[in-house]
């Protein structure tokens, strides 16, 4: 994966009021006490790192990241928002490896023509990118975990984000116990 977009330290959000409407876990928080010169909120990226700098190292970690992201995307959709640009550059991770979504510049309210299918398709593609970035599997178990994860995501075509989240969360315990 290559690094894209400004580093999180830049902090300025062009999405303003939209981002303020979706302040819940898994979405980059805003520093409510600060504004940029144009009056837009400033992101609080303390303790957050670009996903491209701290990618998952195993299929289990990739599944955990994907499940949490799918849950966040499902919450966005439930709030009537389509992100519009899901990809490695739109994801930060905290020190525990949990994903935090940023990059809401292309986000749209569903009434404004946003679609949820694009977000889910991009999320599915992101899982493939994460697995491809793992490199060669060190053993048969890891290789099997990767195949299971990719098979689940490939079969996820046409699913809503909440359904994909539930499937990924259901796979996670099996990957952790093998």
C-alpha positions as CSV (number, residue, x, y, z in Angstrom):
1,X,0.0,0.0,0.0
2,X,1.2,3.5,-0.7
3,X,0.5,6.5,1.5
4,X,-2.1,8.8,0.1
5,X,-3.5,12.1,1.3
6,X,-2.1,14.5,3.9
7,X,-0.7,13.1,7.1
8,X,-3.2,13.0,9.9
9,X,-1.3,15.8,11.7
10,X,-2.5,18.2,9.1
11,X,-5.9,17.8,10.8
12,X,-8.0,20.1,8.6
13,X,-11.3,18.6,7.6
14,X,-13.1,19.9,4.5
15,X,-16.3,18.0,5.4
16,X,-17.3,20.3,8.3
17,X,-20.9,20.0,9.4
18,X,-21.2,16.5,7.9
19,X,-18.4,15.1,10.1
20,X,-19.9,16.8,13.2
21,X,-23.1,14.8,12.5
22,X,-21.3,11.4,12.6
23,X,-19.2,11.7,15.7
24,X,-19.3,8.1,17.0
25,X,-16.7,5.4,17.6
26,X,-14.8,4.5,14.5
27,X,-15.0,8.0,13.0
28,X,-12.1,10.5,13.4
29,X,-13.1,12.8,16.2
30,X,-13.1,16.6,15.9
31,X,-11.5,19.0,18.3
32,X,-14.6,21.0,19.2
33,X,-12.5,23.8,20.7
34,X,-10.5,24.5,17.5
35,X,-11.4,25.7,14.0
36,X,-9.3,26.3,10.9
37,X,-9.2,29.8,9.4
38,X,-12.2,29.0,7.3
39,X,-14.2,27.9,10.4
40,X,-14.1,24.2,9.6
41,X,-13.5,21.7,12.5
42,X,-10.0,20.4,13.0
43,X,-9.5,16.6,13.5
44,X,-8.1,15.3,16.7
45,X,-5.7,12.7,15.4
46,X,-3.8,12.2,18.7
47,X,-2.7,8.6,18.9
48,X,-3.9,7.8,15.4
49,X,-1.6,6.5,12.6
50,X,-2.3,5.9,8.8
51,X,-3.3,2.3,8.1
52,X,-0.6,2.2,5.5
53,X,2.0,2.7,8.2
54,X,0.5,0.1,10.5
55,X,-1.2,-2.5,8.4
56,X,-2.5,-5.8,9.8
57,X,0.1,-8.6,10.0
58,X,-2.2,-11.6,9.9
59,X,-5.5,-12.7,8.4
60,X,-7.0,-12.5,11.9
61,X,-5.9,-8.9,12.3
62,X,-7.2,-8.0,8.8
63,X,-10.5,-9.6,9.6
64,X,-10.7,-7.6,12.9
65,X,-10.0,-4.3,11.0
66,X,-12.5,-5.2,8.3
67,X,-15.2,-6.1,10.8
68,X,-14.8,-2.9,12.8
69,X,-14.7,-0.8,9.6
70,X,-17.9,-2.6,8.3
71,X,-19.6,-1.8,11.6
72,X,-18.6,1.9,11.3
73,X,-19.8,2.0,7.7
74,X,-23.0,0.4,8.7
75,X,-23.5,3.1,11.4
76,X,-22.8,5.8,8.7
77,X,-25.4,4.2,6.4
78,X,-27.9,4.0,9.3
79,X,-27.3,7.8,9.9
80,X,-28.1,8.3,6.2
81,X,-24.5,9.0,5.1
82,X,-22.4,7.3,2.3
83,X,-18.6,7.8,2.8
84,X,-17.8,7.7,-0.9
85,X,-14.0,7.2,-0.7
86,X,-13.3,4.1,1.4
87,X,-9.7,3.0,0.9
88,X,-6.4,2.7,2.7
89,X,-5.9,6.5,2.7
90,X,-9.2,7.1,4.5
91,X,-8.3,4.9,7.4
92,X,-6.3,5.6,10.5
93,X,-5.6,3.1,13.3
94,X,-5.2,3.7,17.0
95,X,-2.4,2.2,19.1
96,X,-4.4,-1.0,19.5
97,X,-4.9,-1.4,15.7
98,X,-8.6,-0.4,15.7
99,X,-9.6,1.5,12.5
100,X,-10.8,5.1,12.5
101,X,-12.5,6.5,9.4
102,X,-11.5,9.9,8.0
103,X,-11.7,11.5,4.6
104,X,-15.3,12.5,4.4
105,X,-14.8,15.1,1.6
106,X,-16.7,12.9,-0.8
107,X,-19.4,11.8,1.7
108,X,-23.0,12.5,0.8
109,X,-26.3,12.3,2.6
110,X,-28.3,9.6,1.0
111,X,-31.0,12.1,0.0
112,X,-28.3,13.9,-2.0
113,X,-27.6,10.8,-4.1
114,X,-25.1,8.9,-2.0
115,X,-25.2,5.1,-2.5
116,X,-24.3,2.5,0.1
117,X,-23.3,-0.2,-2.5
118,X,-20.1,1.7,-3.5
119,X,-19.0,1.8,0.1
120,X,-19.5,-1.9,0.6
121,X,-17.8,-2.7,-2.7
122,X,-14.8,-0.6,-1.7
123,X,-14.7,-2.2,1.8
124,X,-14.7,-5.6,0.1
125,X,-11.8,-4.4,-2.1
126,X,-10.0,-3.1,0.9
127,X,-10.0,-6.5,2.5
128,X,-8.4,-7.9,-0.6
129,X,-5.8,-5.2,-0.5
130,X,-5.0,-5.9,3.2
131,X,-4.7,-9.6,2.6
132,X,-2.5,-9.1,-0.5
133,X,-0.3,-6.8,1.6
134,X,0.4,-9.6,4.1
135,X,2.9,-11.3,1.8
136,X,3.6,-15.0,1.8
137,X,1.8,-17.0,4.5
138,X,4.2,-18.4,7.0
139,X,2.2,-21.6,7.5
140,X,-0.8,-23.6,6.4
141,X,-3.1,-22.3,9.1
142,X,-2.4,-18.6,8.1
143,X,-2.9,-19.5,4.5
144,X,-6.3,-21.2,5.3
145,X,-7.3,-18.2,7.3
146,X,-6.6,-15.9,4.4
147,X,-8.6,-18.1,2.0
148,X,-11.6,-18.1,4.4
149,X,-11.5,-14.4,4.8
150,X,-11.3,-13.7,1.0
151,X,-14.0,-16.3,0.3
152,X,-16.3,-14.6,2.8
153,X,-15.7,-11.2,1.3
154,X,-16.1,-12.4,-2.3
155,X,-19.5,-13.9,-1.4
156,X,-20.4,-10.6,0.2
157,X,-21.5,-9.0,-3.1
158,X,-24.8,-7.2,-2.7
159,X,-24.7,-7.3,1.1
160,X,-25.4,-4.2,3.2
161,X,-22.5,-3.1,5.4
162,X,-24.3,-4.3,8.5
163,X,-24.5,-7.8,7.0
164,X,-20.9,-7.9,6.0
165,X,-20.0,-6.7,9.5
166,X,-21.9,-9.6,11.0
167,X,-20.3,-12.1,8.7
168,X,-16.8,-10.8,9.4
169,X,-17.5,-10.7,13.2
170,X,-18.7,-14.3,13.0
171,X,-15.6,-15.5,11.2
172,X,-13.2,-13.8,13.7
173,X,-13.7,-16.3,16.6
174,X,-12.9,-19.2,14.3
175,X,-9.7,-17.5,13.1
176,X,-8.7,-16.7,16.6
177,X,-9.1,-20.3,18.0
178,X,-7.3,-22.2,15.2
